[in-house]
């Protein structure tokens, strides 16, 4: 038996207000206010400035009206309806427009000299972090409640639909809650239509995810679904061997015909220059700050085992050229001899080695090396590789020659970009995924790259490293 939602949730739903959207709105307002409060607090500590009540009122009105901007940018739709990096870009735009309005209002009210450009700039910078973090917090707190998001009914007869159904079950924060699954045949029948009508009555306002072969051409099925449901999400099924060909597209209408628009940003030198500038700026700043950490780790490595502090690996870089990737040494000096004898004594591990080119319990790794790998500290020297231009902060992980065959036809796409310190694979499970998934992630990244995609991956990397997800 379904648990009845709280009274306030039922009242909001009866009034036509989605509870999750209202929580997002309140989170955005609170995040903007928090950013300004921190900025004013810093100015108070610096100059003893005390905020005037008329300024507080103007700020409050601006912040309470700001969700109208977010609404126009699609920020109150389900997170599943918008790629995460595009959503991050929309949040940045929303925050920037909001504080632009703040600056204009204070300028027109002739109180800009009191508010100061410092407070506007610092509030904007802090809000760029507090707004997305606030949204993540409310998703974490509320996404498992029954009233969060929209109920989703999956209609399909293939494994793809079942995979998507289970994926959404594991990720309730996306705002689509699978509640039912209906197998649909290739030919539409009256019995299927009756089942759809019953589901529409049981789950009003639900989203229908239609995943099937040639779904766009099955007009009768879509027309029947459209008769009973107001939201339809069409997910074309791809053959297993074509699963890598995943492109991020947008619908495009020409002469009443629907197509899909794909943009490849790797051909835009301006965006590539922006990516390189971001790499250099962040890495040079990080190297300056982390110099004491480098010194401490170097001493510890020398005390832990014999051998050099750094280890340079031959890898494949952009254009298929050989590059050297630097790491803190995490293995014993005679690592090659040890792995050969270890695999000879444990032949059952040969398959794991052939598949991943690594072992979960690798006998070559030193005690300190295991810690460095678990915390990803061993990869810090790659900041130097980014500065010299052989690597990037974000990109596919560098591979060795023996791994070319695993990439197959995707290899030519892989070498279009510099390998990265972090990437889509690292934030999507890393070593907990199989190699086929890794290739899929790399292909998806190259095919759909953007600067905002990189920024989103960098932000996602922080919790992955802190919680050591998939690292060994």
CSV table of C-alpha atoms in Angstrom, one decimal:
chain,number,residue,atom,x,y,z
A,1,UNK,CA,0.0,0.0,0.0
A,2,UNK,CA,1.4,3.4,-1.0
A,3,UNK,CA,2.2,5.8,1.9
A,4,UNK,CA,0.1,9.0,1.8
A,5,UNK,CA,2.3,12.1,1.3
A,6,UNK,CA,2.3,14.8,4.0
A,7,UNK,CA,-0.6,17.3,4.0
A,8,UNK,CA,1.6,20.2,2.7
A,9,UNK,CA,2.7,18.0,-0.3
A,10,UNK,CA,-0.9,17.0,-1.1
A,11,UNK,CA,-2.0,20.7,-0.8
A,12,UNK,CA,0.7,21.8,-3.2
A,13,UNK,CA,-0.1,19.0,-5.7
A,14,UNK,CA,-3.8,19.9,-5.5
A,15,UNK,CA,-2.9,23.5,-6.3
A,16,UNK,CA,-0.9,22.5,-9.3
A,17,UNK,CA,2.4,23.3,-7.7
A,18,UNK,CA,5.1,20.6,-8.1
A,19,UNK,CA,6.7,20.2,-4.6
A,20,UNK,CA,10.2,19.4,-6.1
A,21,UNK,CA,10.1,22.6,-8.2
A,22,UNK,CA,9.1,24.7,-5.2
A,23,UNK,CA,12.0,23.2,-3.2
A,24,UNK,CA,14.4,24.0,-6.1
A,25,UNK,CA,13.1,27.6,-6.0
A,26,UNK,CA,13.6,28.0,-2.3
A,27,UNK,CA,17.0,26.5,-2.6
A,28,UNK,CA,18.0,29.0,-5.3
A,29,UNK,CA,16.8,31.9,-3.2
A,30,UNK,CA,18.5,30.7,-0.1
A,31,UNK,CA,21.8,30.0,-2.0
A,32,UNK,CA,21.8,33.5,-3.5
A,33,UNK,CA,21.1,35.1,-0.1
A,34,UNK,CA,23.9,33.0,1.5
A,35,UNK,CA,26.3,34.1,-1.1
A,36,UNK,CA,25.5,37.8,-0.5
A,37,UNK,CA,25.6,37.2,3.3
A,38,UNK,CA,29.1,35.8,3.0
A,39,UNK,CA,30.2,38.7,0.8
A,40,UNK,CA,28.8,41.3,3.2
A,41,UNK,CA,30.4,39.5,6.1
A,42,UNK,CA,33.8,39.7,4.4
A,43,UNK,CA,33.3,43.4,3.8
A,44,UNK,CA,32.2,43.9,7.5
A,45,UNK,CA,35.4,42.2,8.7
A,46,UNK,CA,37.4,44.3,6.3
A,47,UNK,CA,35.9,47.8,6.8
A,48,UNK,CA,33.2,47.5,9.5
A,49,UNK,CA,30.4,48.1,6.9
A,50,UNK,CA,26.9,47.5,8.2
A,51,UNK,CA,24.2,46.7,5.6
A,52,UNK,CA,21.2,49.1,5.5
A,53,UNK,CA,17.7,47.8,5.6
A,54,UNK,CA,16.6,49.5,2.3
A,55,UNK,CA,19.5,47.5,0.6
A,56,UNK,CA,18.3,44.3,2.3
A,57,UNK,CA,14.8,44.9,0.9
A,58,UNK,CA,16.0,45.5,-2.6
A,59,UNK,CA,18.2,42.4,-2.5
A,60,UNK,CA,15.3,40.3,-1.1
A,61,UNK,CA,12.9,41.5,-3.9
A,62,UNK,CA,15.5,40.7,-6.6
A,63,UNK,CA,16.3,37.3,-5.2
A,64,UNK,CA,12.6,36.4,-4.9
A,65,UNK,CA,12.0,37.4,-8.5
A,66,UNK,CA,15.1,35.7,-9.8
A,67,UNK,CA,13.5,32.2,-10.2
A,68,UNK,CA,11.6,33.7,-13.2
A,69,UNK,CA,15.0,33.9,-14.9
A,70,UNK,CA,15.8,30.3,-13.9
A,71,UNK,CA,12.4,29.2,-15.2
A,72,UNK,CA,13.1,30.7,-18.6
A,73,UNK,CA,16.4,28.7,-18.7
A,74,UNK,CA,14.6,25.4,-18.0
A,75,UNK,CA,16.2,25.0,-14.5
A,76,UNK,CA,13.0,23.8,-12.9
A,77,UNK,CA,12.4,20.9,-15.3
A,78,UNK,CA,13.5,17.4,-14.4
A,79,UNK,CA,17.4,17.1,-14.3
A,80,UNK,CA,17.0,14.2,-16.7
A,81,UNK,CA,15.6,16.5,-19.3
A,82,UNK,CA,18.9,18.5,-19.6
A,83,UNK,CA,22.5,17.3,-19.9
A,84,UNK,CA,24.3,18.0,-16.6
A,85,UNK,CA,27.0,20.3,-18.1
A,86,UNK,CA,24.3,22.3,-20.0
A,87,UNK,CA,22.4,22.6,-16.7
A,88,UNK,CA,25.5,23.9,-15.0
A,89,UNK,CA,25.9,26.4,-17.8
A,90,UNK,CA,22.3,27.5,-17.3
A,91,UNK,CA,22.9,27.9,-13.6
A,92,UNK,CA,25.9,30.1,-14.3
A,93,UNK,CA,23.8,32.2,-16.7
A,94,UNK,CA,21.0,32.5,-14.1
A,95,UNK,CA,23.4,33.6,-11.4
A,96,UNK,CA,25.1,36.1,-13.7
A,97,UNK,CA,21.8,37.7,-14.8
A,98,UNK,CA,20.6,37.9,-11.3
A,99,UNK,CA,23.6,39.8,-10.0
A,100,UNK,CA,23.6,42.0,-13.2
A,101,UNK,CA,20.1,43.0,-12.1
A,102,UNK,CA,21.4,43.6,-8.6
A,103,UNK,CA,24.1,45.9,-10.0
A,104,UNK,CA,21.7,47.8,-12.2
A,105,UNK,CA,19.2,48.3,-9.3
A,106,UNK,CA,21.8,49.6,-6.9
A,107,UNK,CA,23.1,51.9,-9.6
A,108,UNK,CA,19.7,53.3,-10.4
A,109,UNK,CA,19.0,53.7,-6.7
A,110,UNK,CA,22.2,55.7,-6.4
A,111,UNK,CA,23.4,53.3,-3.6
A,112,UNK,CA,26.0,51.5,-5.6
A,113,UNK,CA,28.8,53.3,-3.8
A,114,UNK,CA,27.5,51.8,-0.5
A,115,UNK,CA,27.0,48.3,-1.9
A,116,UNK,CA,30.3,48.4,-3.7
A,117,UNK,CA,31.6,46.4,-6.7
A,118,UNK,CA,33.5,44.2,-4.3
A,119,UNK,CA,30.3,42.8,-2.8
A,120,UNK,CA,28.6,42.3,-6.2
A,121,UNK,CA,31.6,40.5,-7.6
A,122,UNK,CA,32.2,38.3,-4.5
A,123,UNK,CA,28.5,37.5,-4.2
A,124,UNK,CA,28.4,36.4,-7.8
A,125,UNK,CA,31.5,34.2,-7.5
A,126,UNK,CA,30.2,32.5,-4.3
A,127,UNK,CA,26.7,32.0,-5.8
A,128,UNK,CA,28.2,30.2,-8.7
A,129,UNK,CA,29.1,27.5,-6.2
A,130,UNK,CA,26.3,27.8,-3.6
A,131,UNK,CA,23.4,27.5,-6.1
A,132,UNK,CA,24.5,24.2,-7.7
A,133,UNK,CA,25.6,22.8,-4.3
A,134,UNK,CA,22.3,23.8,-2.8
A,135,UNK,CA,20.5,22.0,-5.6
A,136,UNK,CA,22.6,18.9,-5.0
A,137,UNK,CA,21.8,19.0,-1.3
A,138,UNK,CA,18.1,19.1,-1.8
A,139,UNK,CA,18.3,16.3,-4.3
A,140,UNK,CA,20.2,14.2,-1.8
A,141,UNK,CA,17.7,15.0,1.0
A,142,UNK,CA,14.5,14.6,-0.9
A,143,UNK,CA,15.0,12.5,-4.0
A,144,UNK,CA,14.0,9.2,-2.3
A,145,UNK,CA,10.6,10.5,-1.2
A,146,UNK,CA,7.6,9.3,-3.2
A,147,UNK,CA,6.4,12.8,-4.1
A,148,UNK,CA,9.7,13.8,-5.6
A,149,UNK,CA,9.8,14.1,-9.4
A,150,UNK,CA,7.4,12.6,-12.0
A,151,UNK,CA,6.2,9.0,-12.2
A,152,UNK,CA,7.6,7.2,-15.3
A,153,UNK,CA,6.1,4.4,-17.2
A,154,UNK,CA,8.4,2.5,-19.6
A,155,UNK,CA,6.9,1.0,-22.7
A,156,UNK,CA,9.2,-1.3,-24.5
A,157,UNK,CA,9.9,-4.8,-25.6
A,158,UNK,CA,13.7,-4.7,-25.7
A,159,UNK,CA,16.6,-4.9,-23.2
A,160,UNK,CA,17.4,-1.3,-23.7
A,161,UNK,CA,14.1,-0.2,-22.1
A,162,UNK,CA,14.8,-2.4,-19.1
A,163,UNK,CA,18.3,-1.0,-18.7
A,164,UNK,CA,17.0,2.5,-18.8
A,165,UNK,CA,14.3,1.6,-16.3
A,166,UNK,CA,16.8,0.2,-13.8
A,167,UNK,CA,19.2,3.1,-14.3
A,168,UNK,CA,16.5,5.6,-13.4
A,169,UNK,CA,15.6,3.5,-10.4
A,170,UNK,CA,19.2,3.8,-9.2
A,171,UNK,CA,19.2,7.5,-9.8
A,172,UNK,CA,16.1,9.1,-8.3
A,173,UNK,CA,17.8,12.5,-8.2
A,174,UNK,CA,17.1,12.7,-11.9
A,175,UNK,CA,13.4,13.3,-11.2
A,176,UNK,CA,11.9,10.5,-13.2
A,177,UNK,CA,10.6,7.7,-10.9
A,178,UNK,CA,9.9,4.4,-12.7
A,179,UNK,CA,6.6,3.0,-11.5
A,180,UNK,CA,5.5,0.6,-14.2
A,181,UNK,CA,6.8,-1.3,-17.2
A,182,UNK,CA,4.7,-2.3,-20.2
A,183,UNK,CA,5.9,-4.7,-22.9
A,184,UNK,CA,4.6,-3.4,-26.3
A,185,UNK,CA,4.5,-5.4,-29.4
A,186,UNK,CA,5.5,-4.2,-32.9
A,187,UNK,CA,1.9,-4.0,-33.9
A,188,UNK,CA,-0.5,-1.9,-31.9
A,189,UNK,CA,-3.5,-3.7,-30.4
A,190,UNK,CA,-6.7,-2.7,-28.6
A,191,UNK,CA,-5.6,-4.6,-25.5
A,192,UNK,CA,-2.4,-2.5,-25.3
A,193,UNK,CA,-4.5,0.7,-25.7
A,194,UNK,CA,-6.7,-0.4,-22.7
A,195,UNK,CA,-3.6,-1.0,-20.6
A,196,UNK,CA,-2.3,2.4,-21.4
A,197,UNK,CA,-5.6,4.0,-20.5
A,198,UNK,CA,-5.6,2.2,-17.1
A,199,UNK,CA,-2.0,3.3,-16.4
A,200,UNK,CA,-2.9,6.9,-17.3
A,201,UNK,CA,-5.7,6.8,-14.7
A,202,UNK,CA,-3.5,5.2,-12.0
A,203,UNK,CA,-0.5,7.6,-12.6
A,204,UNK,CA,-1.9,11.0,-13.7
A,205,UNK,CA,0.7,13.4,-15.0
A,206,UNK,CA,3.3,10.7,-15.6
A,207,UNK,CA,6.0,10.6,-18.2
A,208,UNK,CA,6.1,7.8,-20.7
A,209,UNK,CA,9.5,6.6,-21.8
A,210,UNK,CA,9.1,4.8,-25.2
A,211,UNK,CA,12.2,2.8,-26.1
A,212,UNK,CA,11.9,0.7,-29.2
A,213,UNK,CA,13.3,0.1,-32.7
A,214,UNK,CA,12.2,2.6,-35.3
A,215,UNK,CA,10.0,4.3,-32.6
A,216,UNK,CA,9.8,7.6,-34.6
A,217,UNK,CA,8.3,5.7,-37.5
A,218,UNK,CA,5.6,3.9,-35.4
A,219,UNK,CA,3.1,6.7,-35.7
A,220,UNK,CA,0.1,4.7,-34.5
A,221,UNK,CA,1.8,3.7,-31.2
A,222,UNK,CA,3.0,7.2,-30.5
A,223,UNK,CA,-0.5,8.6,-31.3
A,224,UNK,CA,-2.1,6.2,-28.9
A,225,UNK,CA,0.3,7.1,-26.1
A,226,UNK,CA,-0.2,10.8,-26.9
A,227,UNK,CA,-3.9,10.3,-26.4
A,228,UNK,CA,-3.5,9.3,-22.7
A,229,UNK,CA,-0.3,11.0,-21.6
A,230,UNK,CA,1.0,14.5,-21.6
A,231,UNK,CA,4.8,13.8,-21.5
A,232,UNK,CA,6.5,11.3,-23.9
A,233,UNK,CA,10.2,10.6,-23.9
A,234,UNK,CA,11.3,8.7,-27.0
A,235,UNK,CA,14.6,6.7,-26.6
A,236,UNK,CA,15.5,4.9,-29.9
A,237,UNK,CA,17.0,1.5,-29.4
A,238,UNK,CA,20.5,0.9,-30.9
A,239,UNK,CA,22.1,-2.3,-31.8
A,240,UNK,CA,24.6,-3.7,-29.3
A,241,UNK,CA,27.5,-3.2,-31.8
A,242,UNK,CA,26.4,0.4,-32.4
A,243,UNK,CA,26.1,1.3,-28.7
A,244,UNK,CA,29.2,3.5,-28.8
A,245,UNK,CA,27.6,5.8,-31.3
A,246,UNK,CA,26.0,8.0,-28.7
A,247,UNK,CA,25.8,11.7,-29.7
A,248,UNK,CA,24.3,14.5,-27.7
A,249,UNK,CA,21.7,16.0,-30.1
A,250,UNK,CA,19.0,18.6,-30.1
A,251,UNK,CA,15.7,18.4,-32.0
A,252,UNK,CA,15.5,20.5,-35.1
A,253,UNK,CA,12.5,21.2,-37.4
A,254,UNK,CA,12.8,21.9,-41.1
A,255,UNK,CA,9.7,22.2,-43.2
A,256,UNK,CA,7.7,20.3,-40.5
A,257,UNK,CA,10.1,17.4,-40.5
A,258,UNK,CA,11.9,16.6,-37.2
A,259,UNK,CA,15.6,16.0,-37.3
A,260,UNK,CA,18.5,16.1,-34.8
A,261,UNK,CA,21.2,18.7,-34.6
A,262,UNK,CA,24.7,17.7,-33.6
A,263,UNK,CA,27.5,20.2,-32.9
A,264,UNK,CA,31.2,19.1,-32.9
A,265,UNK,CA,33.0,21.8,-30.9
A,266,UNK,CA,36.5,20.3,-31.5
A,267,UNK,CA,36.6,22.2,-34.8
A,268,UNK,CA,36.2,25.6,-33.0
A,269,UNK,CA,39.7,26.9,-32.3
A,270,UNK,CA,38.3,29.6,-29.9
A,271,UNK,CA,36.8,26.9,-27.7
A,272,UNK,CA,40.0,24.9,-27.8
A,273,UNK,CA,42.0,28.0,-26.9
A,274,UNK,CA,39.7,28.5,-23.9
A,275,UNK,CA,40.3,24.9,-22.8
A,276,UNK,CA,44.0,25.4,-23.0
A,277,UNK,CA,43.9,28.6,-21.1
A,278,UNK,CA,41.8,26.9,-18.4
A,279,UNK,CA,44.4,24.1,-18.2
A,280,UNK,CA,47.3,26.4,-17.9
A,281,UNK,CA,45.7,28.7,-15.3
A,282,UNK,CA,44.4,26.0,-13.0
A,283,UNK,CA,47.6,23.8,-13.3
A,284,UNK,CA,50.1,26.6,-12.7
A,285,UNK,CA,48.1,27.8,-9.6
A,286,UNK,CA,47.8,24.2,-8.3
A,287,UNK,CA,51.6,23.6,-8.8
A,288,UNK,CA,52.4,26.7,-6.8
A,289,UNK,CA,50.1,25.7,-3.9
A,290,UNK,CA,51.1,22.0,-3.9
A,291,UNK,CA,54.9,22.4,-3.9
A,292,UNK,CA,55.1,21.6,-0.2
A,293,UNK,CA,52.9,18.5,-0.8
A,294,UNK,CA,55.3,17.4,-3.6
A,295,UNK,CA,58.3,17.8,-1.3
A,296,UNK,CA,56.7,15.7,1.6
A,297,UNK,CA,55.6,12.9,-0.8
A,298,UNK,CA,59.0,12.8,-2.4
A,299,UNK,CA,60.7,12.2,1.0
A,300,UNK,CA,58.1,9.6,2.0
A,301,UNK,CA,58.5,7.7,-1.3
A,302,UNK,CA,62.3,7.5,-0.8
A,303,UNK,CA,61.9,6.3,2.8
A,304,UNK,CA,59.2,3.7,1.8
A,305,UNK,CA,61.2,1.8,-0.9
A,306,UNK,CA,64.3,2.0,-3.1
A,307,UNK,CA,64.0,3.7,-6.5
A,308,UNK,CA,63.3,7.0,-8.0
A,309,UNK,CA,60.6,9.4,-6.8
A,310,UNK,CA,58.9,9.8,-10.2
A,311,UNK,CA,58.0,7.3,-12.8
A,312,UNK,CA,57.5,8.1,-16.5
A,313,UNK,CA,55.2,5.9,-18.5
A,314,UNK,CA,55.0,5.7,-22.3
A,315,UNK,CA,51.5,6.4,-23.4
A,316,UNK,CA,49.6,7.4,-26.6
A,317,UNK,CA,48.8,11.1,-26.9
A,318,UNK,CA,46.9,13.3,-29.3
A,319,UNK,CA,47.4,12.4,-32.9
A,320,UNK,CA,48.7,9.0,-31.9
A,321,UNK,CA,52.1,10.4,-30.8
A,322,UNK,CA,54.0,8.8,-28.0
A,323,UNK,CA,54.1,10.9,-24.8
A,324,UNK,CA,55.5,10.5,-21.3
A,325,UNK,CA,53.1,10.5,-18.4
A,326,UNK,CA,54.6,11.3,-15.0
A,327,UNK,CA,53.5,9.9,-11.7
A,328,UNK,CA,54.8,9.4,-8.2
A,329,UNK,CA,56.3,5.9,-8.1
A,330,UNK,CA,53.9,3.5,-6.4
A,331,UNK,CA,55.6,0.2,-7.3
A,332,UNK,CA,58.8,-1.6,-6.4
A,333,UNK,CA,61.7,-1.2,-8.7
A,334,UNK,CA,61.6,-4.8,-10.1
A,335,UNK,CA,57.9,-4.6,-10.9
A,336,UNK,CA,58.1,-6.3,-14.3
A,337,UNK,CA,59.7,-9.4,-12.9
A,338,UNK,CA,57.3,-9.6,-10.0
A,339,UNK,CA,54.1,-9.4,-12.2
A,340,UNK,CA,55.4,-12.2,-14.5
A,341,UNK,CA,56.1,-14.6,-11.7
A,342,UNK,CA,52.9,-13.6,-9.9
A,343,UNK,CA,50.7,-14.4,-13.0
A,344,UNK,CA,52.6,-17.6,-13.6
A,345,UNK,CA,51.8,-18.7,-10.0
A,346,UNK,CA,48.2,-17.4,-10.3
A,347,UNK,CA,47.0,-18.2,-13.8
A,348,UNK,CA,43.3,-17.5,-12.8
A,349,UNK,CA,44.3,-13.8,-12.6
A,350,UNK,CA,45.6,-13.7,-16.2
A,351,UNK,CA,42.1,-12.9,-17.6
A,352,UNK,CA,41.8,-9.9,-15.2
A,353,UNK,CA,45.2,-8.6,-16.3
A,354,UNK,CA,44.4,-9.1,-20.0
A,355,UNK,CA,41.1,-7.3,-19.6
A,356,UNK,CA,42.1,-4.3,-17.5
A,357,UNK,CA,45.9,-4.2,-17.7
A,358,UNK,CA,45.8,-4.0,-13.9
A,359,UNK,CA,45.0,-6.2,-10.8
A,360,UNK,CA,42.8,-5.2,-7.9
A,361,UNK,CA,45.4,-6.8,-5.5
A,362,UNK,CA,48.6,-5.9,-7.3
A,363,UNK,CA,51.7,-7.4,-5.6
A,364,UNK,CA,54.0,-4.8,-7.2
A,365,UNK,CA,52.5,-1.8,-5.3
A,366,UNK,CA,54.3,-0.6,-2.2
A,367,UNK,CA,52.4,0.2,1.1
A,368,UNK,CA,52.7,4.0,0.5
A,369,UNK,CA,51.9,3.4,-3.2
A,370,UNK,CA,48.6,1.8,-2.3
A,371,UNK,CA,47.7,4.9,-0.3
A,372,UNK,CA,48.8,7.2,-3.1
A,373,UNK,CA,46.6,5.3,-5.6
A,374,UNK,CA,43.6,5.2,-3.4
A,375,UNK,CA,43.8,9.0,-2.9
A,376,UNK,CA,44.9,9.7,-6.5
A,377,UNK,CA,47.9,11.6,-5.1
A,378,UNK,CA,50.2,9.6,-7.4
A,379,UNK,CA,48.8,11.5,-10.4
A,380,UNK,CA,49.8,15.0,-9.1
A,381,UNK,CA,52.9,15.2,-11.3
A,382,UNK,CA,50.7,15.1,-14.3
A,383,UNK,CA,49.9,18.7,-13.6
A,384,UNK,CA,53.4,19.3,-15.1
A,385,UNK,CA,52.4,17.2,-18.2
A,386,UNK,CA,49.4,19.5,-18.7
A,387,UNK,CA,51.5,22.6,-18.5
A,388,UNK,CA,54.0,21.2,-21.1
A,389,UNK,CA,51.0,20.4,-23.4
A,390,UNK,CA,51.2,16.6,-23.6
A,391,UNK,CA,48.0,16.2,-21.5
A,392,UNK,CA,44.9,18.1,-20.5
A,393,UNK,CA,43.1,18.4,-17.2
A,394,UNK,CA,40.1,16.7,-18.7
A,395,UNK,CA,40.1,14.0,-21.3
A,396,UNK,CA,40.3,10.2,-21.9
A,397,UNK,CA,42.9,8.4,-19.8
A,398,UNK,CA,46.1,7.8,-21.6
A,399,UNK,CA,46.5,4.3,-23.0
A,400,UNK,CA,49.4,2.0,-24.0
A,401,UNK,CA,50.0,0.4,-27.4
A,402,UNK,CA,48.5,-2.9,-26.3
A,403,UNK,CA,45.2,-1.2,-25.6
A,404,UNK,CA,44.7,0.1,-29.2
A,405,UNK,CA,42.8,-3.1,-30.2
A,406,UNK,CA,40.3,-2.6,-27.4
A,407,UNK,CA,39.4,0.8,-28.9
A,408,UNK,CA,39.0,-0.6,-32.4
A,409,UNK,CA,37.3,1.9,-34.7
A,410,UNK,CA,37.0,4.4,-31.8
A,411,UNK,CA,40.8,4.8,-31.6
A,412,UNK,CA,40.8,7.4,-34.4
A,413,UNK,CA,38.3,9.4,-32.3
A,414,UNK,CA,40.3,8.9,-29.1
A,415,UNK,CA,43.5,10.5,-30.5
A,416,UNK,CA,41.7,13.7,-31.5
A,417,UNK,CA,42.1,15.1,-28.0
A,418,UNK,CA,44.8,15.2,-25.4
A,419,UNK,CA,44.5,12.5,-22.7
A,420,UNK,CA,43.4,13.9,-19.4
A,421,UNK,CA,44.2,13.6,-15.7
A,422,UNK,CA,40.4,13.2,-15.1
A,423,UNK,CA,37.6,12.4,-17.4
A,424,UNK,CA,34.1,11.0,-17.9
A,425,UNK,CA,35.3,7.4,-17.1
A,426,UNK,CA,36.8,8.5,-13.8
A,427,UNK,CA,33.6,10.1,-12.5
A,428,UNK,CA,31.4,7.2,-13.8
A,429,UNK,CA,32.8,4.4,-11.7
A,430,UNK,CA,36.5,4.2,-12.8
A,431,UNK,CA,37.8,0.7,-12.0
A,432,UNK,CA,34.4,-0.5,-11.0
A,433,UNK,CA,33.4,-0.4,-14.7
A,434,UNK,CA,34.5,-2.8,-17.5
A,435,UNK,CA,36.8,-1.8,-20.4
A,436,UNK,CA,33.9,-1.7,-22.9
A,437,UNK,CA,32.2,1.0,-20.7
A,438,UNK,CA,35.5,2.9,-20.5
A,439,UNK,CA,35.7,3.0,-24.3
A,440,UNK,CA,32.1,4.2,-24.5
A,441,UNK,CA,32.7,7.0,-22.0
A,442,UNK,CA,35.8,8.1,-24.0
A,443,UNK,CA,33.9,8.1,-27.3
A,444,UNK,CA,31.0,10.0,-25.8
A,445,UNK,CA,33.3,12.7,-24.4
A,446,UNK,CA,35.2,13.2,-27.7
A,447,UNK,CA,31.9,13.3,-29.7
A,448,UNK,CA,30.2,15.8,-27.3
A,449,UNK,CA,33.0,17.8,-25.9
A,450,UNK,CA,32.5,21.4,-24.7
A,451,UNK,CA,34.2,23.7,-22.1
A,452,UNK,CA,31.1,23.4,-19.8
A,453,UNK,CA,31.4,19.6,-20.1
A,454,UNK,CA,35.0,19.9,-18.8
A,455,UNK,CA,33.9,22.2,-16.0
A,456,UNK,CA,31.2,19.8,-14.9
A,457,UNK,CA,33.6,16.8,-15.0
A,458,UNK,CA,36.1,18.8,-12.8
A,459,UNK,CA,33.4,19.6,-10.3
A,460,UNK,CA,32.3,15.9,-10.2
A,461,UNK,CA,35.9,14.8,-9.8
A,462,UNK,CA,36.2,16.4,-6.3
A,463,UNK,CA,33.7,14.1,-4.5
A,464,UNK,CA,34.9,11.1,-6.5
A,465,UNK,CA,38.5,11.7,-5.2
A,466,UNK,CA,37.5,12.5,-1.7
A,467,UNK,CA,35.4,9.3,-1.4
A,468,UNK,CA,37.9,7.3,-3.4
A,469,UNK,CA,35.1,5.8,-5.6
A,470,UNK,CA,36.5,3.1,-7.9
A,471,UNK,CA,40.1,3.8,-7.1
A,472,UNK,CA,42.7,1.0,-6.5
